[in-house]
Short mmCIF file of C-alpha atoms in Angstrom, two decimals:
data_model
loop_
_atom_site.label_atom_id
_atom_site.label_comp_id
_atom_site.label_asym_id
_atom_site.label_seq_id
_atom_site.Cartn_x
_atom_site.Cartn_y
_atom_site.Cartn_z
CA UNK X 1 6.96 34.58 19.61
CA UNK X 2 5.90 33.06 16.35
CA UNK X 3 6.93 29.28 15.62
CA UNK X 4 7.85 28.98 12.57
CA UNK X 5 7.80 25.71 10.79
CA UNK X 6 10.68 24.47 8.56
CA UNK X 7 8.08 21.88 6.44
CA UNK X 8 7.39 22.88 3.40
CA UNK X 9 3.45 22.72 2.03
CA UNK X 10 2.58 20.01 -0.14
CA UNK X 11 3.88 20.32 -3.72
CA UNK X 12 0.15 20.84 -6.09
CA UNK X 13 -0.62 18.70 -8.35
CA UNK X 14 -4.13 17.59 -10.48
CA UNK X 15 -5.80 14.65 -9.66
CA UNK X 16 -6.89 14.53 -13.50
CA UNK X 17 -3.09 14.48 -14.69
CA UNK X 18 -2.28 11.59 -12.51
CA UNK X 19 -2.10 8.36 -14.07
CA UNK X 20 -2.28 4.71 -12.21
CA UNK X 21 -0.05 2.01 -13.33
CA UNK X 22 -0.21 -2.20 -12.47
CA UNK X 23 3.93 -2.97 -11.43
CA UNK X 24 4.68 -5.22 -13.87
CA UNK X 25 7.93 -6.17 -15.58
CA UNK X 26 7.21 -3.69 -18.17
CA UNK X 27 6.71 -0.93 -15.44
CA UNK X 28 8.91 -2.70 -12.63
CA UNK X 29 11.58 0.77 -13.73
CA UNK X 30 9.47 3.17 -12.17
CA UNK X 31 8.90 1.56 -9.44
CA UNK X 32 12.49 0.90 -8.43
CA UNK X 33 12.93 4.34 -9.21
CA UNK X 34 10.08 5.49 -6.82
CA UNK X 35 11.52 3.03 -4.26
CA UNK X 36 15.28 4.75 -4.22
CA UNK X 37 14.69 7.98 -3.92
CA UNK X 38 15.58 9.53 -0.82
CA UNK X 39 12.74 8.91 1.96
CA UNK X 40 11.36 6.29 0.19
CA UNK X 41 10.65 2.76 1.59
CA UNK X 42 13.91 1.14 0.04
CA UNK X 43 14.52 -0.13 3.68
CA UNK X 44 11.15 -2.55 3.00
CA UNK X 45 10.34 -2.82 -0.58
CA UNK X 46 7.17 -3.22 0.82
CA UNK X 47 7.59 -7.02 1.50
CA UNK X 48 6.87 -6.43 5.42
CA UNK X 49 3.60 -8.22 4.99
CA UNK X 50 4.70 -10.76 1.99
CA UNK X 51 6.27 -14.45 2.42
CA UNK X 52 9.95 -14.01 2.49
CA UNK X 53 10.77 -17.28 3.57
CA UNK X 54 12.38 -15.85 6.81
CA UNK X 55 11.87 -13.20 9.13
CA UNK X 56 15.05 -11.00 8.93
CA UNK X 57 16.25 -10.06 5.46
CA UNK X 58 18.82 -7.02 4.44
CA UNK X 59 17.09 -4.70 1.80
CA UNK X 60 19.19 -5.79 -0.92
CA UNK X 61 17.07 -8.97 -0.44
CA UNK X 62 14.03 -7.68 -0.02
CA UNK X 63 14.13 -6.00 -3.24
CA UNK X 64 15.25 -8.99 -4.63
CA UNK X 65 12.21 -11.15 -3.63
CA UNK X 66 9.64 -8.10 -4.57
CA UNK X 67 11.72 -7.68 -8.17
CA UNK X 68 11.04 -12.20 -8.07
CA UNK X 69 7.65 -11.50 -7.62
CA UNK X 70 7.46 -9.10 -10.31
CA UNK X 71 9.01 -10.95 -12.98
CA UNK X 72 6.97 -14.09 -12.18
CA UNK X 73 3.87 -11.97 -12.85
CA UNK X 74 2.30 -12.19 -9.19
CA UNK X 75 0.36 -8.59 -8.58
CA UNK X 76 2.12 -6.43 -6.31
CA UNK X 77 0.53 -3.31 -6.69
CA UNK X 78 -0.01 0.25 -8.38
CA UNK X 79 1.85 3.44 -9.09
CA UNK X 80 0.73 6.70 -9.28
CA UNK X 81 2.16 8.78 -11.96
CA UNK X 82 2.43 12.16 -12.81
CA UNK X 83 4.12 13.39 -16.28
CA UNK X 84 5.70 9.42 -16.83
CA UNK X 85 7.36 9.90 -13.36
CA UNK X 86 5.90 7.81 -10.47
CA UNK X 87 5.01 10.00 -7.31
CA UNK X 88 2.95 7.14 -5.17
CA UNK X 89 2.62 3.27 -4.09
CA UNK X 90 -0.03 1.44 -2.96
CA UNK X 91 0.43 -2.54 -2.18
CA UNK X 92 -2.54 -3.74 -3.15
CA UNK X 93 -2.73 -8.07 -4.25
CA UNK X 94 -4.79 -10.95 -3.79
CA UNK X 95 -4.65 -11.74 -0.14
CA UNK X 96 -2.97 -15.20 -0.35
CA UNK X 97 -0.02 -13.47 -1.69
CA UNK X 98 0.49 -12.01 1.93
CA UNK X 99 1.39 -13.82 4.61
CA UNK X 100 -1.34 -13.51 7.66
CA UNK X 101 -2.53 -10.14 7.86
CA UNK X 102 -5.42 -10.58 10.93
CA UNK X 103 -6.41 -13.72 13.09
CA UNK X 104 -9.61 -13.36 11.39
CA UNK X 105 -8.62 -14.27 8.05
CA UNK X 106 -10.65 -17.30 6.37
CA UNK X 107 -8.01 -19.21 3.84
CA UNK X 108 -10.65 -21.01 2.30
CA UNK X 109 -12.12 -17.87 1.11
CA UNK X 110 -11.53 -16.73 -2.37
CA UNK X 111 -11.56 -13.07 -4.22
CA UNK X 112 -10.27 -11.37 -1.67
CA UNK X 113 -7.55 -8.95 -2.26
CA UNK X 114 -5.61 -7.17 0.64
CA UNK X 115 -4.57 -3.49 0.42
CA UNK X 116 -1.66 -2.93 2.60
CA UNK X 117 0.54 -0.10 2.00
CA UNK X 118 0.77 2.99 0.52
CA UNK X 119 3.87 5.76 -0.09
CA UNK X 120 3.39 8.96 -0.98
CA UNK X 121 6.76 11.25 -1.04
CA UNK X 122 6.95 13.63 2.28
CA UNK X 123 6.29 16.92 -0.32
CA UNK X 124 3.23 15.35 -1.75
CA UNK X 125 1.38 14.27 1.69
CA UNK X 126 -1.75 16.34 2.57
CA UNK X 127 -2.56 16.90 -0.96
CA UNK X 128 -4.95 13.96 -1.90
CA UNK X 129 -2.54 11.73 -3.67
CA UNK X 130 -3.19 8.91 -1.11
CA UNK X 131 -7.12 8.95 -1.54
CA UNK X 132 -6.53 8.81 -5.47
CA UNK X 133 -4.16 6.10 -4.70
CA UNK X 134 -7.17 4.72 -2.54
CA UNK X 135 -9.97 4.91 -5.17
CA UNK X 136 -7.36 3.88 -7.73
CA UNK X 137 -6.19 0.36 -6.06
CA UNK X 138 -10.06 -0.10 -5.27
CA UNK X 139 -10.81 0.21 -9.32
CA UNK X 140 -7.84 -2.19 -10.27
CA UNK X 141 -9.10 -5.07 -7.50
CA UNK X 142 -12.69 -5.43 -8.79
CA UNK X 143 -11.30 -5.00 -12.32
CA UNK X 144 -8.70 -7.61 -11.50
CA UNK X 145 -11.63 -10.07 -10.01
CA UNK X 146 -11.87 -9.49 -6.67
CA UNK X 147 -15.39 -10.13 -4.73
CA UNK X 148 -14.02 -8.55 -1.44
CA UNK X 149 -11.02 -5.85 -0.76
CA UNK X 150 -9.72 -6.22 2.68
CA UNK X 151 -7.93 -3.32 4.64
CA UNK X 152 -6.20 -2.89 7.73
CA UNK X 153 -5.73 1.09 8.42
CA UNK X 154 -5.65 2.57 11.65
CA UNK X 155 -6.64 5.86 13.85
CA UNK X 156 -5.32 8.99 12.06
CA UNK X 157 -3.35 9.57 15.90
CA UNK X 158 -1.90 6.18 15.73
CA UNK X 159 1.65 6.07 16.73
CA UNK X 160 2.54 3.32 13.97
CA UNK X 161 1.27 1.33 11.00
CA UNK X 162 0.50 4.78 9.16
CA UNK X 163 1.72 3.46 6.26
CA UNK X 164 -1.42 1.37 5.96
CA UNK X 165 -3.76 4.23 5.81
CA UNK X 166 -6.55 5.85 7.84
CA UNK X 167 -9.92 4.38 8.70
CA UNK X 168 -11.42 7.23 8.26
CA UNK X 169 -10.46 6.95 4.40
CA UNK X 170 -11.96 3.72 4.04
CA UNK X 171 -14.92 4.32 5.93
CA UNK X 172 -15.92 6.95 3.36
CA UNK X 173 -15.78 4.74 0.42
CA UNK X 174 -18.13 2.37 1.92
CA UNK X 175 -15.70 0.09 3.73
CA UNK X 176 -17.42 -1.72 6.95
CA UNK X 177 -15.00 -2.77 9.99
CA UNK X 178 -14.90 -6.51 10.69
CA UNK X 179 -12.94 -6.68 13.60
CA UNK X 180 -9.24 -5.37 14.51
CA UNK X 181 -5.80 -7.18 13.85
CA UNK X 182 -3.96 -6.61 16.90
CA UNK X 183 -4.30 -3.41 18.81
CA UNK X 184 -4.22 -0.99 16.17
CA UNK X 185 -5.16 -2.14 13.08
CA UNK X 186 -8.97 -1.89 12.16
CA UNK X 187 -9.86 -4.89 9.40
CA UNK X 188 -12.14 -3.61 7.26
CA UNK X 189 -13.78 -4.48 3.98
CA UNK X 190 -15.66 -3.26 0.79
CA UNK X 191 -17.55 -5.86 -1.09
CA UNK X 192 -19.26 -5.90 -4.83
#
């Protein structure tokens, strides 16, 4: 017998109508909105890799410290938009604005930025919106000043960190791996 599946394919979408977006006060709405919709990362506010001060923090307070870091002007990332409504994350922020990300990482050097995390919404996975999000975040560092991008994706069949992207991804836009960061993570980086 047939198995059928219950999913439901990927809503389409144009890469050429999407539009990328710096969080910033101005835009700080949309991403709140992207944040608590259902399925989204409100759990994390993506501050799972950011200094929080302490280690266990409700949600309520993590959004609180991301919408802090916001309003102080620190970058926190970019949203994808389609039509003025955002449809993707990606974390991406000068490294020192992370706590430790690999027991690699050099403090003293400078012009690195880190590219964490990204969301994409369950009916828009599969579709390409996380490789825009990719070559988008990868634009807005080197525009931004970086010298070096730094990621930390893992094995397409990893059990966890997904979030963080695939190597394979990052492989294909010319990042090189430097070494892992624990026993998943792969620490790789693109230079200019």
């Amino acid at each position: 017998m047939p198995r059928h599946s219950n999913a439901s394919p990927p809503e389409k979408f144009d890469i050429a109508n999407i539009r990328f977006t710096e969080v910033t006060r101005a835009t700080r709405g949309s991403f709140e909105t992207l944040f608590q919709q259902p399925g989204a990362p409100k759990y994390c506010w993506c501050m799972a890799w950011r200094y929080s001060g302490r280690e266990h923090i409700q949600s309520d307070e993590k959004k609180r410290l991301m919408m802090a870091l916001i309003d102080t002007g620190t970058p926190v990332g970019i949203l994808a938009e389609i039509g003025g409504k955002a449809v993707g994350w990606c974390s991406v922020a000068p490294r020192e604005t992370y706590r430790k990300l690999s027991n690699r990482q050099d403090d003293s050097e400078t012009g690195v930025w880190s590219i964490v995390c990204f969301y994409v919404p369950r009916a828009l996975r599969g579709g390409g919106l996380a490789s825009a999000l990719l070559d988008a975040a990868i634009d807005h560092a080197f525009a931004k000043g970086a010298h070096i991008i730094e990621a930390y994706p893992v094995e397409d069949a990893s059990p966890s960190y997904r979030f963080m992207g695939f190597r394979d991804m990052f492989a294909v836009r010319g990042f090189h791996e430097i070494g892992m960061a624990g026993s998943r993570r792969h620490v790789m980086r693109l230079e200019r």
